[in-house]
Amino acid sequence: INAGYFGVNENRVEVKVFPNPTNGHLTVEAEGIEEIKVVGILGQILMTENYSKENNVSLNLSELKPALYLLEIRTAKGKTVKLVSVDK
């Protein structure tokens, strides 16, 4: 069981996020990506991107201030949350 910021996920979702820390350009790899939300550490949703079951997506976070952010990644198999550091 994965316990994440947004709750408990009983499905194991394999997700790679790199590079982390990032200077603003981020790659997310997972099977069947449907949605990615970028969430500030205080819970505010800063960006939502929808996808058609992609396996590899690029995110441009260069407009965000240097800080820690949560990526909520929803795939066909469930949700997971990753912590990402934006550095400039």
PDB file of C-alpha atoms in Angstrom:
ATOM      1  CA  ILE A   1       0.000   0.000   0.000  1.00  0.00           C
ATOM      2  CA  ASN A   2       1.279   3.444  -0.936  1.00  0.00           C
ATOM      3  CA  ALA A   3       0.317   6.207   1.479  1.00  0.00           C
ATOM      4  CA  GLY A   4       0.481   9.584  -0.233  1.00  0.00           C
ATOM      5  CA  TYR A   5      -0.494  13.167   0.332  1.00  0.00           C
ATOM      6  CA  PHE A   6      -3.893  12.646  -1.298  1.00  0.00           C
ATOM      7  CA  GLY A   7      -4.751   9.394   0.449  1.00  0.00           C
ATOM      8  CA  VAL A   8      -3.982   5.708   0.294  1.00  0.00           C
ATOM      9  CA  ASN A   9      -3.460   3.939  -3.018  1.00  0.00           C
ATOM     10  CA  GLU A  10      -3.756   0.162  -2.914  1.00  0.00           C
ATOM     11  CA  ASN A  11      -2.575  -0.198  -6.527  1.00  0.00           C
ATOM     12  CA  ARG A  12       1.153   0.009  -7.036  1.00  0.00           C
ATOM     13  CA  VAL A  13       1.807   2.701  -9.640  1.00  0.00           C
ATOM     14  CA  GLU A  14       5.349   2.711 -11.036  1.00  0.00           C
ATOM     15  CA  VAL A  15       6.323   6.304 -11.860  1.00  0.00           C
ATOM     16  CA  LYS A  16       9.698   7.835 -12.730  1.00  0.00           C
ATOM     17  CA  VAL A  17      10.184  11.598 -12.410  1.00  0.00           C
ATOM     18  CA  PHE A  18      13.471  13.133 -13.540  1.00  0.00           C
ATOM     19  CA  PRO A  19      15.608  15.123 -13.207  1.00  0.00           C
ATOM     20  CA  ASN A  20      14.845  15.883  -9.593  1.00  0.00           C
ATOM     21  CA  PRO A  21      15.778  18.529  -8.568  1.00  0.00           C
ATOM     22  CA  THR A  22      14.901  20.224 -11.855  1.00  0.00           C
ATOM     23  CA  ASN A  23      15.621  23.622 -13.374  1.00  0.00           C
ATOM     24  CA  GLY A  24      12.082  23.643 -14.772  1.00  0.00           C
ATOM     25  CA  HIS A  25      11.936  20.889 -17.427  1.00  0.00           C
ATOM     26  CA  LEU A  26      10.714  17.586 -16.043  1.00  0.00           C
ATOM     27  CA  THR A  27      10.021  14.169 -17.565  1.00  0.00           C
ATOM     28  CA  VAL A  28       7.397  11.826 -16.124  1.00  0.00           C
ATOM     29  CA  GLU A  29       7.336   8.164 -17.157  1.00  0.00           C
ATOM     30  CA  ALA A  30       4.516   5.799 -16.212  1.00  0.00           C
ATOM     31  CA  GLU A  31       2.164   3.434 -17.989  1.00  0.00           C
ATOM     32  CA  GLY A  32      -1.067   5.108 -19.104  1.00  0.00           C
ATOM     33  CA  ILE A  33      -0.705   8.667 -17.741  1.00  0.00           C
ATOM     34  CA  GLU A  34      -4.122  10.352 -17.752  1.00  0.00           C
ATOM     35  CA  GLU A  35      -3.577  13.473 -15.622  1.00  0.00           C
ATOM     36  CA  ILE A  36      -0.829  15.330 -13.793  1.00  0.00           C
ATOM     37  CA  LYS A  37      -1.490  18.038 -11.222  1.00  0.00           C
ATOM     38  CA  VAL A  38       1.236  20.305  -9.867  1.00  0.00           C
ATOM     39  CA  VAL A  39       0.365  21.224  -6.290  1.00  0.00           C
ATOM     40  CA  GLY A  40       2.081  23.763  -4.047  1.00  0.00           C
ATOM     41  CA  ILE A  41       3.308  22.562  -0.682  1.00  0.00           C
ATOM     42  CA  LEU A  42       0.327  24.341   0.958  1.00  0.00           C
ATOM     43  CA  GLY A  43      -2.154  22.448  -1.229  1.00  0.00           C
ATOM     44  CA  GLN A  44      -2.926  24.975  -3.978  1.00  0.00           C
ATOM     45  CA  ILE A  45      -3.319  23.444  -7.457  1.00  0.00           C
ATOM     46  CA  LEU A  46      -0.961  25.351  -9.751  1.00  0.00           C
ATOM     47  CA  MET A  47      -1.342  23.370 -12.968  1.00  0.00           C
ATOM     48  CA  THR A  48      -3.439  20.511 -14.337  1.00  0.00           C
ATOM     49  CA  GLU A  49      -2.549  18.679 -17.548  1.00  0.00           C
ATOM     50  CA  ASN A  50      -4.673  15.918 -19.118  1.00  0.00           C
ATOM     51  CA  TYR A  51      -3.246  13.162 -21.316  1.00  0.00           C
ATOM     52  CA  SER A  52      -4.564  10.256 -23.395  1.00  0.00           C
ATOM     53  CA  LYS A  53      -2.879   7.354 -21.578  1.00  0.00           C
ATOM     54  CA  GLU A  54       0.635   8.565 -22.408  1.00  0.00           C
ATOM     55  CA  ASN A  55       3.705   6.684 -21.173  1.00  0.00           C
ATOM     56  CA  ASN A  56       6.160   9.598 -21.291  1.00  0.00           C
ATOM     57  CA  VAL A  57       5.334  13.288 -20.821  1.00  0.00           C
ATOM     58  CA  SER A  58       7.399  16.461 -20.485  1.00  0.00           C
ATOM     59  CA  LEU A  59       6.379  19.212 -18.094  1.00  0.00           C
ATOM     60  CA  ASN A  60       7.598  22.793 -18.248  1.00  0.00           C
ATOM     61  CA  LEU A  61       7.789  24.080 -14.677  1.00  0.00           C
ATOM     62  CA  SER A  62      10.141  26.967 -15.469  1.00  0.00           C
ATOM     63  CA  GLU A  63       7.473  29.554 -14.549  1.00  0.00           C
ATOM     64  CA  LEU A  64       7.336  28.246 -10.973  1.00  0.00           C
ATOM     65  CA  LYS A  65       9.393  29.772  -8.188  1.00  0.00           C
ATOM     66  CA  PRO A  66      12.188  27.662  -6.683  1.00  0.00           C
ATOM     67  CA  ALA A  67      10.445  25.492  -4.070  1.00  0.00           C
ATOM     68  CA  LEU A  68       9.126  22.002  -3.354  1.00  0.00           C
ATOM     69  CA  TYR A  69       6.029  20.878  -5.262  1.00  0.00           C
ATOM     70  CA  LEU A  70       3.849  17.777  -5.284  1.00  0.00           C
ATOM     71  CA  LEU A  71       3.005  16.020  -8.537  1.00  0.00           C
ATOM     72  CA  GLU A  72      -0.261  14.102  -8.378  1.00  0.00           C
ATOM     73  CA  ILE A  73      -0.024  11.588 -11.203  1.00  0.00           C
ATOM     74  CA  ARG A  74      -3.151   9.681 -12.239  1.00  0.00           C
ATOM     75  CA  THR A  75      -2.739   6.637 -14.485  1.00  0.00           C
ATOM     76  CA  ALA A  76      -5.003   3.845 -15.623  1.00  0.00           C
ATOM     77  CA  LYS A  77      -3.755   1.861 -12.579  1.00  0.00           C
ATOM     78  CA  GLY A  78      -4.337   4.526  -9.922  1.00  0.00           C
ATOM     79  CA  LYS A  79      -2.789   7.646  -8.393  1.00  0.00           C
ATOM     80  CA  THR A  80       0.550   8.413  -6.847  1.00  0.00           C
ATOM     81  CA  VAL A  81       2.240  11.549  -5.541  1.00  0.00           C
ATOM     82  CA  LYS A  82       5.868  12.548  -6.075  1.00  0.00           C
ATOM     83  CA  LEU A  83       7.800  15.383  -4.413  1.00  0.00           C
ATOM     84  CA  VAL A  84       9.747  17.581  -6.863  1.00  0.00           C
ATOM     85  CA  SER A  85      12.252  20.324  -6.142  1.00  0.00           C
ATOM     86  CA  VAL A  86      12.419  23.237  -8.619  1.00  0.00           C
ATOM     87  CA  ASP A  87      15.806  24.970  -8.488  1.00  0.00           C
ATOM     88  CA  LYS A  88      17.053  27.808 -10.652  1.00  0.00           C
TER      89      LYS A  88
END
